[in-house]
PDB file of C-alpha atoms in Angstrom:
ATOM      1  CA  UNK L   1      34.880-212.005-159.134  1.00 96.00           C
ATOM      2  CA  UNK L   2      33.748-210.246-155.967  1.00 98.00           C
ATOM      3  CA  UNK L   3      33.240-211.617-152.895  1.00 98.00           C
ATOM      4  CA  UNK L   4      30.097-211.035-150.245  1.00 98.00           C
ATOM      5  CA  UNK L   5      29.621-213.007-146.720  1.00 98.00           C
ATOM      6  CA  UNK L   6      26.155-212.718-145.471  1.00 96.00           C
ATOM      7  CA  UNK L   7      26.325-212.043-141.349  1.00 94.00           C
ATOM      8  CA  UNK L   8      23.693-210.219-141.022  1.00 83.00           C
ATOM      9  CA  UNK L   9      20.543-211.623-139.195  1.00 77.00           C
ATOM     10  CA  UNK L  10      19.566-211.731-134.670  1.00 71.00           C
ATOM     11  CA  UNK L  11      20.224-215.419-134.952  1.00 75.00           C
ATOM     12  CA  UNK L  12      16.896-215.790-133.114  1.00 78.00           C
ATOM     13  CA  UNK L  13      17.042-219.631-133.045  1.00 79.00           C
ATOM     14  CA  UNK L  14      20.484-219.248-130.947  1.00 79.00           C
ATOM     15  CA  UNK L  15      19.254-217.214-128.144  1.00 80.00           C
ATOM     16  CA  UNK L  16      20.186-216.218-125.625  1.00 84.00           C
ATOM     17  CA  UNK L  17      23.669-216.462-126.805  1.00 78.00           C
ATOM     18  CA  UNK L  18      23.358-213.999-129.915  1.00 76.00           C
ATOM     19  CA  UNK L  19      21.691-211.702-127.433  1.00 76.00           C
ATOM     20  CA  UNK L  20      25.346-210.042-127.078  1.00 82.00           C
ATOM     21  CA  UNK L  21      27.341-211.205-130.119  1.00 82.00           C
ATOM     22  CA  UNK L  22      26.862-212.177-133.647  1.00 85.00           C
ATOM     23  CA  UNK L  23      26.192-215.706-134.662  1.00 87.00           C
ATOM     24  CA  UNK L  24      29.084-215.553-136.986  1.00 90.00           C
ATOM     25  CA  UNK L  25      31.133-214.728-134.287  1.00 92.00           C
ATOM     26  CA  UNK L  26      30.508-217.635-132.180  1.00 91.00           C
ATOM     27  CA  UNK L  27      33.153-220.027-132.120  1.00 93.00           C
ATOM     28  CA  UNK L  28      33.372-223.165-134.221  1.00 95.00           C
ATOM     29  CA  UNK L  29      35.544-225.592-132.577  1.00 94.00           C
ATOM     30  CA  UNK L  30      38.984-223.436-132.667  1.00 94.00           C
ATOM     31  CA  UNK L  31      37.754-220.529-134.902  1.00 95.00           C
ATOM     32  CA  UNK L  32      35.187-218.226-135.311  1.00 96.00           C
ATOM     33  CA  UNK L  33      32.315-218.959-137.331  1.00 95.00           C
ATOM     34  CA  UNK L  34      32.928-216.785-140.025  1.00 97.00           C
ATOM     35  CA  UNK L  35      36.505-218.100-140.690  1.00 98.00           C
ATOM     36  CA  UNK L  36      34.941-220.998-142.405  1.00 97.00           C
ATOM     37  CA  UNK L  37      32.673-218.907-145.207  1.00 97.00           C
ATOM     38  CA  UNK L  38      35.875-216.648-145.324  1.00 98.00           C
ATOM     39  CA  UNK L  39      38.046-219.381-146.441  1.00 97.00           C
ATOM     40  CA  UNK L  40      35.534-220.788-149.223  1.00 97.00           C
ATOM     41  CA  UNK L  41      35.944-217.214-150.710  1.00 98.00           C
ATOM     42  CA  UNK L  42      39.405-217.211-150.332  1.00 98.00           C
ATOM     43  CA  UNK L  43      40.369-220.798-151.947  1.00 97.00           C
ATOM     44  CA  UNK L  44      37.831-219.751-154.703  1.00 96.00           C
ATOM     45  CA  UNK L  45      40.975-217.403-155.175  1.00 96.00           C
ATOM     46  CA  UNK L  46      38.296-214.733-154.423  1.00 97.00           C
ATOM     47  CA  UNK L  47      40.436-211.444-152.519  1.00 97.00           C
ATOM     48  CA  UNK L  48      37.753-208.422-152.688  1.00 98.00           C
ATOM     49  CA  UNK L  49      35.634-209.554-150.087  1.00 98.00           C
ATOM     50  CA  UNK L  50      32.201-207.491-148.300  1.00 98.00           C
ATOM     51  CA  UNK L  51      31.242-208.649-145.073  1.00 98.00           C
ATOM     52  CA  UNK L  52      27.154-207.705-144.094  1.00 97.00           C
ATOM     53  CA  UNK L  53      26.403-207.835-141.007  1.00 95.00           C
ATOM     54  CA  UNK L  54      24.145-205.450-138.629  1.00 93.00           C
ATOM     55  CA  UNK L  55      25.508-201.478-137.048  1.00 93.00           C
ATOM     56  CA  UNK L  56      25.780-203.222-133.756  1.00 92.00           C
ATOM     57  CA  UNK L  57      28.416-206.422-134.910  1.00 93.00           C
ATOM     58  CA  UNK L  58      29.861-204.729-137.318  1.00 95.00           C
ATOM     59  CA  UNK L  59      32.734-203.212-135.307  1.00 95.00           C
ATOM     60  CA  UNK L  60      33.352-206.548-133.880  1.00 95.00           C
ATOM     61  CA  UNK L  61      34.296-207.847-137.326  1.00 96.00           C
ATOM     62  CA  UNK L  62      36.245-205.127-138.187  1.00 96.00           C
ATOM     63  CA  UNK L  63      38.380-206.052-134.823  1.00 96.00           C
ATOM     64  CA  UNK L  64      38.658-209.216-135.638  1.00 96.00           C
ATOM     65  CA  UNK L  65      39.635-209.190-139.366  1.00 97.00           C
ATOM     66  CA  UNK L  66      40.612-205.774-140.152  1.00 97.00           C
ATOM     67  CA  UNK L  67      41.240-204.394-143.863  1.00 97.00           C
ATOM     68  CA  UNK L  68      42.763-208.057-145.118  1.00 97.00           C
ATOM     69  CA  UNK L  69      45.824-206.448-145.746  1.00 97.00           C
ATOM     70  CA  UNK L  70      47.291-208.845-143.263  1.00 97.00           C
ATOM     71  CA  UNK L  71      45.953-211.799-145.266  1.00 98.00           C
ATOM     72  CA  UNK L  72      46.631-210.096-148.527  1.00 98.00           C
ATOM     73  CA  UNK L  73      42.744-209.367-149.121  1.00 98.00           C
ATOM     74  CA  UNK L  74      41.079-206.597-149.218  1.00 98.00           C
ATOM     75  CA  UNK L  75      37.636-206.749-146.704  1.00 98.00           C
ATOM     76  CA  UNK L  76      35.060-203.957-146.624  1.00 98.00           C
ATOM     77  CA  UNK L  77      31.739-203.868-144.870  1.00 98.00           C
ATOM     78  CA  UNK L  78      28.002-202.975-144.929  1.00 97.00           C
ATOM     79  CA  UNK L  79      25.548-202.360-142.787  1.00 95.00           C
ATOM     80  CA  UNK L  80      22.213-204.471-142.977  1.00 91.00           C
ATOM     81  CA  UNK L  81      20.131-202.793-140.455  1.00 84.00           C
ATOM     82  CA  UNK L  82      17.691-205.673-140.311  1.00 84.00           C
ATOM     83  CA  UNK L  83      17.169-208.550-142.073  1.00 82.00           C
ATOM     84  CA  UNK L  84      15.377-208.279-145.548  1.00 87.00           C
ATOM     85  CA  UNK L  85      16.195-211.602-147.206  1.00 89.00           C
ATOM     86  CA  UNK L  86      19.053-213.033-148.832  1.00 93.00           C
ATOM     87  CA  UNK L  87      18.762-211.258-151.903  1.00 94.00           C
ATOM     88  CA  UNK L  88      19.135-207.873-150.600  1.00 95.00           C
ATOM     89  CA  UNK L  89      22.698-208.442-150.283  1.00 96.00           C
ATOM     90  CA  UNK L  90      23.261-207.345-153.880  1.00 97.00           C
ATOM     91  CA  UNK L  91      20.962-204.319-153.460  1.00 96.00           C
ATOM     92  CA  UNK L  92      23.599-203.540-150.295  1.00 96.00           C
ATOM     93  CA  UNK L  93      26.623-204.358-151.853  1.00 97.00           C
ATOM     94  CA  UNK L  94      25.995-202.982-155.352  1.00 97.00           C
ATOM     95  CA  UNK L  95      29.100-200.292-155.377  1.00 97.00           C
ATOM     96  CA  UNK L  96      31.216-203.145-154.100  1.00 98.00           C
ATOM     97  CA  UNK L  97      30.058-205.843-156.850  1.00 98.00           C
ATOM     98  CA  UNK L  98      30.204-203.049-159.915  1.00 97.00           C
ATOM     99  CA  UNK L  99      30.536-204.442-162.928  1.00 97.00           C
ATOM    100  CA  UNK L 100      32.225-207.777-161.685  1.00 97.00           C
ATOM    101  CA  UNK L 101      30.505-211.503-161.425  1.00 97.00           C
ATOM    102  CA  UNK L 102      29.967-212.276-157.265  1.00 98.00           C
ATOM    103  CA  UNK L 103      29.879-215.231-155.078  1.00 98.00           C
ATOM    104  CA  UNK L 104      27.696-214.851-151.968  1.00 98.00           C
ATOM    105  CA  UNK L 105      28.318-216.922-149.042  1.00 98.00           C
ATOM    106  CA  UNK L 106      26.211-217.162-145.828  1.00 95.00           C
ATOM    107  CA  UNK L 107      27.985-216.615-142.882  1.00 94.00           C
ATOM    108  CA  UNK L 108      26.947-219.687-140.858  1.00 93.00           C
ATOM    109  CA  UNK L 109      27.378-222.295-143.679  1.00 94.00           C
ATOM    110  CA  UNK L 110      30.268-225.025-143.317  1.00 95.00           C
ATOM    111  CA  UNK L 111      31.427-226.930-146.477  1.00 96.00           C
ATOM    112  CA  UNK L 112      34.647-229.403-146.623  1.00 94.00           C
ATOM    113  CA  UNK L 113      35.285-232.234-148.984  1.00 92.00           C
ATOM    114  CA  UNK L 114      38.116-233.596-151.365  1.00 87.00           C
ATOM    115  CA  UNK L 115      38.878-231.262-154.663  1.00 89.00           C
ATOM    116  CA  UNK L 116      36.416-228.446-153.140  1.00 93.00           C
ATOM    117  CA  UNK L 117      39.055-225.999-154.572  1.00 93.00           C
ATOM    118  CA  UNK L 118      38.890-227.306-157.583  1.00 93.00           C
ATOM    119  CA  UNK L 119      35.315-227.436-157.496  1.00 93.00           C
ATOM    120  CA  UNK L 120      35.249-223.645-156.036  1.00 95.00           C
ATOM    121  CA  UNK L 121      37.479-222.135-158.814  1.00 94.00           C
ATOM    122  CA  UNK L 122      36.506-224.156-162.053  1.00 93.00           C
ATOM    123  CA  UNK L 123      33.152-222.945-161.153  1.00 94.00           C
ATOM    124  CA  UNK L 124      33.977-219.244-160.369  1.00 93.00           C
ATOM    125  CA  UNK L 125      35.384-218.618-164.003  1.00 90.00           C
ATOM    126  CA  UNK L 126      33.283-216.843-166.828  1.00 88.00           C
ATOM    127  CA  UNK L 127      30.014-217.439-164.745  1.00 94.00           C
ATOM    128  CA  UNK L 128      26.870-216.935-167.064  1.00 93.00           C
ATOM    129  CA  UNK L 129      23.768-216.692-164.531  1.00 94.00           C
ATOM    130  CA  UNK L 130      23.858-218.679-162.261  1.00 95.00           C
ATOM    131  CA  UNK L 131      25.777-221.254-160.006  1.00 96.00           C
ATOM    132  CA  UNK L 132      23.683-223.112-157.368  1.00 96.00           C
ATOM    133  CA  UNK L 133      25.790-225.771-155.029  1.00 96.00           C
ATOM    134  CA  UNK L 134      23.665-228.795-154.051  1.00 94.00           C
ATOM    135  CA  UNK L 135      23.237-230.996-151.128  1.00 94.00           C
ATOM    136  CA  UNK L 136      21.482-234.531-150.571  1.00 92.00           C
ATOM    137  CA  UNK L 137      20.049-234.059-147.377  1.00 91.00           C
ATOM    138  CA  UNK L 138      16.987-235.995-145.377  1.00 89.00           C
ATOM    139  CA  UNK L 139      14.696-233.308-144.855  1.00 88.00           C
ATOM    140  CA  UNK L 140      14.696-231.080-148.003  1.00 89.00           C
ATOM    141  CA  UNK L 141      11.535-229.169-146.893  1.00 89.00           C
ATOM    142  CA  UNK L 142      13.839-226.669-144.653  1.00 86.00           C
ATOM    143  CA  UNK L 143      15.226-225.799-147.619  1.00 87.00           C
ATOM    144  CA  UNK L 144      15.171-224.207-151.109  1.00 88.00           C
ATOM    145  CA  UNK L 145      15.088-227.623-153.263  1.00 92.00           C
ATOM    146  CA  UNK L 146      16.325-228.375-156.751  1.00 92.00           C
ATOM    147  CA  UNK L 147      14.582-230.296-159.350  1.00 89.00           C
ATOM    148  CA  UNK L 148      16.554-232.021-161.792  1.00 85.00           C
ATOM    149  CA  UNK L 149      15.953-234.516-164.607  1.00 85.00           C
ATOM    150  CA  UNK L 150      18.019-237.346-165.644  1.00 78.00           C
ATOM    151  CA  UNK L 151      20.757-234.967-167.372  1.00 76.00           C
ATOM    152  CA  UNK L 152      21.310-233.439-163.703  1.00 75.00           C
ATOM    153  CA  UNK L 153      19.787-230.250-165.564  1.00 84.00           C
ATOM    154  CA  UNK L 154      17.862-227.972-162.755  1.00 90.00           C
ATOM    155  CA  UNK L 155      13.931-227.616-164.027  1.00 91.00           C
ATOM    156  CA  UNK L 156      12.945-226.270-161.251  1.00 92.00           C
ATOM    157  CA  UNK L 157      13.536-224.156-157.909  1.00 93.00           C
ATOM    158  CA  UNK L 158      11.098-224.316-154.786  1.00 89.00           C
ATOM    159  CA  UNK L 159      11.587-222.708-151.418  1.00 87.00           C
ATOM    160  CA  UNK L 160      10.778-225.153-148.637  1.00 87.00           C
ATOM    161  CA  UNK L 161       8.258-227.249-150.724  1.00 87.00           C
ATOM    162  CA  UNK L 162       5.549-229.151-148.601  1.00 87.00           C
ATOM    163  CA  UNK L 163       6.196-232.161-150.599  1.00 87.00           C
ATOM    164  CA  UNK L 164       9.720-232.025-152.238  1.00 85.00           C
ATOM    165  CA  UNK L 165      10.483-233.652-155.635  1.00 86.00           C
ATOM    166  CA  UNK L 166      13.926-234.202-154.653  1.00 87.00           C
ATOM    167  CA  UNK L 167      16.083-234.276-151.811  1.00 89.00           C
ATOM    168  CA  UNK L 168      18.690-232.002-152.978  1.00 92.00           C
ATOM    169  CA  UNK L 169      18.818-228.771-151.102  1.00 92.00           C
ATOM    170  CA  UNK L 170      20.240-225.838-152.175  1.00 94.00           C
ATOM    171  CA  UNK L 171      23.445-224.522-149.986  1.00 95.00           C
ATOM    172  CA  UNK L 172      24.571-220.962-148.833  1.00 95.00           C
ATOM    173  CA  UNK L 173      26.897-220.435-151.632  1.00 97.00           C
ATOM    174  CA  UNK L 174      25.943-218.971-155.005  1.00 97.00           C
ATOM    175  CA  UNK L 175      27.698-217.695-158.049  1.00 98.00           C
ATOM    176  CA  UNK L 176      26.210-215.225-160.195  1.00 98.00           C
ATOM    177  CA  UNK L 177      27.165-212.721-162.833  1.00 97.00           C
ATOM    178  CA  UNK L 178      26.847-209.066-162.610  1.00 97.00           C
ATOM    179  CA  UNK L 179      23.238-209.367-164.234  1.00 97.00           C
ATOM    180  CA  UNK L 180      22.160-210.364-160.091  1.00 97.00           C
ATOM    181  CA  UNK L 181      22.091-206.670-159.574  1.00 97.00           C
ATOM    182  CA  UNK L 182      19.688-205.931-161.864  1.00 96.00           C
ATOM    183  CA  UNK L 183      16.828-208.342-160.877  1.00 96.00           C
ATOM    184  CA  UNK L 184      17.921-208.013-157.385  1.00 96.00           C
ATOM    185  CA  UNK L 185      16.074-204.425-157.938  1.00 95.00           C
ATOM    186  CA  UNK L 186      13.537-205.150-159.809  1.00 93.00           C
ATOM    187  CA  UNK L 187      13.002-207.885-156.996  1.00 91.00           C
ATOM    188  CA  UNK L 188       8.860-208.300-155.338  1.00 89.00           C
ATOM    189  CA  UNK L 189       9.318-208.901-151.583  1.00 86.00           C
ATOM    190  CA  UNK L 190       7.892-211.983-150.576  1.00 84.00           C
ATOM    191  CA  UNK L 191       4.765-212.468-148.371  1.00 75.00           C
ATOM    192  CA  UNK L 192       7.138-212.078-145.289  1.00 79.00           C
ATOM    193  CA  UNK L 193       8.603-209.013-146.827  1.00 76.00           C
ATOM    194  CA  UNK L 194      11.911-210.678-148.007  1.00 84.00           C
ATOM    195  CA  UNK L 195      13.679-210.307-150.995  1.00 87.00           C
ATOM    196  CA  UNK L 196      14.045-214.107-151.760  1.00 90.00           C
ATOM    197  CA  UNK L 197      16.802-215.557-153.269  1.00 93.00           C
ATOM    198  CA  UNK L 198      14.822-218.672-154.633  1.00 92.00           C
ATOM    199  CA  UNK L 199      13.224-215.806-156.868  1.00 93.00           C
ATOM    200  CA  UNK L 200      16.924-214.514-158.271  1.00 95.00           C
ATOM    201  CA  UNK L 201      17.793-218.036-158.702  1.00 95.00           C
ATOM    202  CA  UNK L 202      14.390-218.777-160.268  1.00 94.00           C
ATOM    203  CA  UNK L 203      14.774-215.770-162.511  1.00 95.00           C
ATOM    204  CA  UNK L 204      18.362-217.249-163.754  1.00 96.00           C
ATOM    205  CA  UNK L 205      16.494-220.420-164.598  1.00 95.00           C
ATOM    206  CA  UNK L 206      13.618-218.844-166.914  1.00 95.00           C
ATOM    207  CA  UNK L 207      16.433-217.899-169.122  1.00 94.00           C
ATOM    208  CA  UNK L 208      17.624-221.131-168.921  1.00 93.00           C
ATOM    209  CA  UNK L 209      21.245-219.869-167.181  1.00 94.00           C
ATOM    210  CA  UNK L 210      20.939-221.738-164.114  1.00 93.00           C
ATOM    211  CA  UNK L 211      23.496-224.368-163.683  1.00 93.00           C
ATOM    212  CA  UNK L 212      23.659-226.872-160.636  1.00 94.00           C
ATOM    213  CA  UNK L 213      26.964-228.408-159.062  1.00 94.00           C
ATOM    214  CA  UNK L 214      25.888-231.725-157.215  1.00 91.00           C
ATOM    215  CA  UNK L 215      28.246-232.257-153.670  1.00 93.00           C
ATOM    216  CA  UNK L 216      27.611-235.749-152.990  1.00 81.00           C
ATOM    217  CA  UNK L 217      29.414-238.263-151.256  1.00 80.00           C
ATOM    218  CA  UNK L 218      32.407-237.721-149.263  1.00 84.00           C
ATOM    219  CA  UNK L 219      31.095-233.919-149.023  1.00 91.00           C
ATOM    220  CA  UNK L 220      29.747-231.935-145.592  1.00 93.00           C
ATOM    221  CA  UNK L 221      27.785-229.570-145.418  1.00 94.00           C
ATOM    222  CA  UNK L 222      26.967-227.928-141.807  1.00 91.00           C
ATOM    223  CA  UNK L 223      24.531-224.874-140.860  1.00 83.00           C
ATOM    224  CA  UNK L 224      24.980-223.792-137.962  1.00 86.00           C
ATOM    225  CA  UNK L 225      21.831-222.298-137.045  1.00 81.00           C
ATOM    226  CA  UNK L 226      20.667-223.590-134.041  1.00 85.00           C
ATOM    227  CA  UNK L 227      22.342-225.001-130.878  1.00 89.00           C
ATOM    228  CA  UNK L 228      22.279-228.380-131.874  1.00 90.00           C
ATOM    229  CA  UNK L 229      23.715-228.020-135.061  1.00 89.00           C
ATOM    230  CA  UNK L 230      26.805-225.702-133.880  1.00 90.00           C
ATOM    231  CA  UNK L 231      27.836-228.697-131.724  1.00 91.00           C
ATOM    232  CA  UNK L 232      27.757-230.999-134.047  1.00 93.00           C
ATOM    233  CA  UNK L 233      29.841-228.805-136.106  1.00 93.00           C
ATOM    234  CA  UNK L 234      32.429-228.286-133.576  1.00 94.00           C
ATOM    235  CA  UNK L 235      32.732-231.812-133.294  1.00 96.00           C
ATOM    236  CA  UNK L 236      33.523-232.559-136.848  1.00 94.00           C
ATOM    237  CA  UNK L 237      36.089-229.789-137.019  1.00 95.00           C
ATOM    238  CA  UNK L 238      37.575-231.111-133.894  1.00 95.00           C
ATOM    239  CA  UNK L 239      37.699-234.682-135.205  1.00 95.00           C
ATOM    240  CA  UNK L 240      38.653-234.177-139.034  1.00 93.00           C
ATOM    241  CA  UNK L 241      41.775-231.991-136.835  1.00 93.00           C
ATOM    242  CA  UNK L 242      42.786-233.986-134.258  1.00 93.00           C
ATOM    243  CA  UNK L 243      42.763-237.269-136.672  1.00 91.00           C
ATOM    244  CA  UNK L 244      44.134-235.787-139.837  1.00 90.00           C
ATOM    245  CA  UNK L 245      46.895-233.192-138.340  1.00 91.00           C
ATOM    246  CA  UNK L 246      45.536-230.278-140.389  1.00 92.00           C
ATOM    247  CA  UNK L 247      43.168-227.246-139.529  1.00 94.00           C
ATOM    248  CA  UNK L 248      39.880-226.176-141.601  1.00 95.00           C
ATOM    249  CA  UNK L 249      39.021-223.335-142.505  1.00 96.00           C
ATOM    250  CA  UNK L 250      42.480-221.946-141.308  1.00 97.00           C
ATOM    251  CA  UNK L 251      42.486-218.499-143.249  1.00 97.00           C
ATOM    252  CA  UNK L 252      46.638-217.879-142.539  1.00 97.00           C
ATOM    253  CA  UNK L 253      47.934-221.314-143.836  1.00 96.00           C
ATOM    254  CA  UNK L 254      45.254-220.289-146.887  1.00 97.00           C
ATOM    255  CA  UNK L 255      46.514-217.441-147.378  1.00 97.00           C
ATOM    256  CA  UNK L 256      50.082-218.519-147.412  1.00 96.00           C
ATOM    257  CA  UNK L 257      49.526-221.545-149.247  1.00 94.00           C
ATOM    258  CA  UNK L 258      46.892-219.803-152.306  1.00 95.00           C
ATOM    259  CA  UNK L 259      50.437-217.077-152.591  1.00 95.00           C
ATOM    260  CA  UNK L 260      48.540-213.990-151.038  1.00 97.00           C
ATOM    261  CA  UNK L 261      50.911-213.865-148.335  1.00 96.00           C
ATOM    262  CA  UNK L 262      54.481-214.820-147.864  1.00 95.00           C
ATOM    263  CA  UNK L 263      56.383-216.978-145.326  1.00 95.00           C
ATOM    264  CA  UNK L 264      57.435-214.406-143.338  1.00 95.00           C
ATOM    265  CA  UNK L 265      54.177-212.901-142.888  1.00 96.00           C
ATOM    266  CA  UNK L 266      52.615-216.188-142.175  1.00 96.00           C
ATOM    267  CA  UNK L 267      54.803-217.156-139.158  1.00 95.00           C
ATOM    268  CA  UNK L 268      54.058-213.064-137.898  1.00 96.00           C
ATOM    269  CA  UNK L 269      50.091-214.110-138.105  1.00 97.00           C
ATOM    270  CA  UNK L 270      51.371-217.340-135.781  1.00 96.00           C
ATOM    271  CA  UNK L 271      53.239-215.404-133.283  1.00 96.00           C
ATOM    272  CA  UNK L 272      50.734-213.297-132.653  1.00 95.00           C
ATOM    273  CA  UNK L 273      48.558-216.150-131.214  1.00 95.00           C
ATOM    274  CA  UNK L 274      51.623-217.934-130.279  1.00 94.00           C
ATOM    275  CA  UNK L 275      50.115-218.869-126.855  1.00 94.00           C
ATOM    276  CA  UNK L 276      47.316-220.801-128.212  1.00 95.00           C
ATOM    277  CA  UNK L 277      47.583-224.268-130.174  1.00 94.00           C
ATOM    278  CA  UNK L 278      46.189-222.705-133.435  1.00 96.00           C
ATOM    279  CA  UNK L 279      49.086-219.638-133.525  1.00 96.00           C
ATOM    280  CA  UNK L 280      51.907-222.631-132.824  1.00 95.00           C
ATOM    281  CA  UNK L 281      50.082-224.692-136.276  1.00 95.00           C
ATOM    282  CA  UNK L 282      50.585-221.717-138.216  1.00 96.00           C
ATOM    283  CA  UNK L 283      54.041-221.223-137.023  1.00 95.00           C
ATOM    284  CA  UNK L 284      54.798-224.595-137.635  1.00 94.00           C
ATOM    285  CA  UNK L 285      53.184-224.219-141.516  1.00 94.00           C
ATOM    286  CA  UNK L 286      55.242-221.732-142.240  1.00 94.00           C
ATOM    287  CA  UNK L 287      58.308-222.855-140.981  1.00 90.00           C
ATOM    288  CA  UNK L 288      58.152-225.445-142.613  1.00 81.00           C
ATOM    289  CA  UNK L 289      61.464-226.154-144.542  1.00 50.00           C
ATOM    290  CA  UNK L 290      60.503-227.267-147.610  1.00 50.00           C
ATOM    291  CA  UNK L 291      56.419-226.473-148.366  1.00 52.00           C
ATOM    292  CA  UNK L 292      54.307-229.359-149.514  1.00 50.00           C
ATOM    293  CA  UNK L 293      52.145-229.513-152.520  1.00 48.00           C
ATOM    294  CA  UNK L 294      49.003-227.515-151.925  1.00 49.00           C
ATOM    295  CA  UNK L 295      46.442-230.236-151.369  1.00 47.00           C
ATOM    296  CA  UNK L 296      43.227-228.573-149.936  1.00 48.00           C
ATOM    297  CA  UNK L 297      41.016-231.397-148.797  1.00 47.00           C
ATOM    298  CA  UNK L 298      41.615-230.166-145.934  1.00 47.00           C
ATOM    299  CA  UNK L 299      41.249-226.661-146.029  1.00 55.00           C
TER     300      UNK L 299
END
């Protein structure tokens, strides 16, 4: 399976900030935003990764993350010159998805939770369609909203319904096969001239391959799309941290722990920040003398 994170966008609702930088770029807590969508990809065990973002940002990712190599990925990236809907991603990425299934992420979306990896790569395997992720949330009309009958089967998919059937809400992360590509392209822009992905997903669910994974209770699920949301999300990552010992969304001590890096090239990612408390964590994970059992709640 491929991998694509969504960074494109002005993030309009964020200005003036994202006047000068990308929203994914802004820091979460200890990290940049778009550590946390990297590391969903990478526990999904996910290593062939495209990052979309605009000509003007997308040097400043490339600074920041590089080829993978160091990580034991392998990033690429694509220009989006302006925004043109979530679904275009698969028109943009198409020589990077070939003739492999894809996950797309968006670049601002936060998920943690107990078993998540499990979750991520039982899910990831063989897909057929469709994967949608779901969310209870309180106000399901900001969102594209799944309908689903007693059998937790999805019978329908509405984007930002006036009056919602349900409250679950369908998150930035989606699964698809290679089939995506296809109806991407043969795709009618919306009435704002987007390529929507409530229409791919809809699309998946006429041929009755649409499948919905429920993350309920004990799950988060942040966006981080305005100001008050990308405080709130700083202070959950700095709480979860400070009170359980362990950093999220930490993409060295993932890569060391998933086996796409070793120990020594761990602590080298570690001394390189050395001065700052998140370089001396991942010094300390991988000197570690004797490494735990991978348990990713926390991750």
């Amino acid at each position: 399976m491929k991998g694509i994170i969504l960074a494109g966008g002005s993030g309009t609702r964020l200005q003036p900030i994202t006047l000068v930088i990308s929203k994914q770029l802004l820091p979460v807590y200890d990290k940049p935003m778009i550590y946390y969508p990297l590391s969903v990809l990478m526990l999904a065990g996910i290593t062939d990764i495209e990052i979309i973002a605009t000509p003007e940002d997308l040097p400043r990712f490339r600074t920041l993350l590089g080829d993978g190599s160091s990580l034991g990925l392998c990033l690429s990236y694509a220009e989006q010159a302006k925004p043109r809907g979530l679904a275009d991603a698969f028109l943009v990425s198409e020589r990077h998805i070939g003739d492999d299934s894809v996950a797309l992420v968006l670049g601002d979306n936060i998920f943690h939770g107990h078993g998540f990896i499990d979750i991520l790569q039982t899910n990831s395997r063989d897909v057929d369609g469709c994967i949608l992720f779901g969310y209870p949330v309180h106000d399901p009309q900001r969102y594209g909203v799944a309908d689903i009958d007693a059998d937790g089967n999805v019978v329908d998919l509405v984007e930002k319904p006036e009056r919602p059937r349900s409250n679950l809400a369908v998150t930035g992360l989606y699964f698809y096969h290679n089939d995506v590509v296809a109806l991407a392209k043969d795709l009618q822009p919306s009435v704002r001239g987007e390529l929507e992905i409530t229409d791919i997903n809809r699309s998946f669910l006429a041929q009755n391959r649409a499948r919905l994974v429920s993350l309920g209770r004990g799950f988060v699920w942040l966006d981080t799309g305005t100001h008050e949301a990308l405080i709130e999300a700083g202070q959950y990552v700095e709480i979860m941290e400070r009170r359980q010992g362990v950093r999220i969304a930490c993409i060295e001590e993932i890569a060391f722990r998933m086996g796409y890096i070793d120990q020594e090239s761990c602590h080298r990612l570690g001394r390189r920040l050395a001065k700052s408390p998140y370089g001396q964590y991942i010094m300390n994970v991988a000197a570690a003398d004797r490494m735990p059992a991978f348990v990713p709640t926390n991750y």
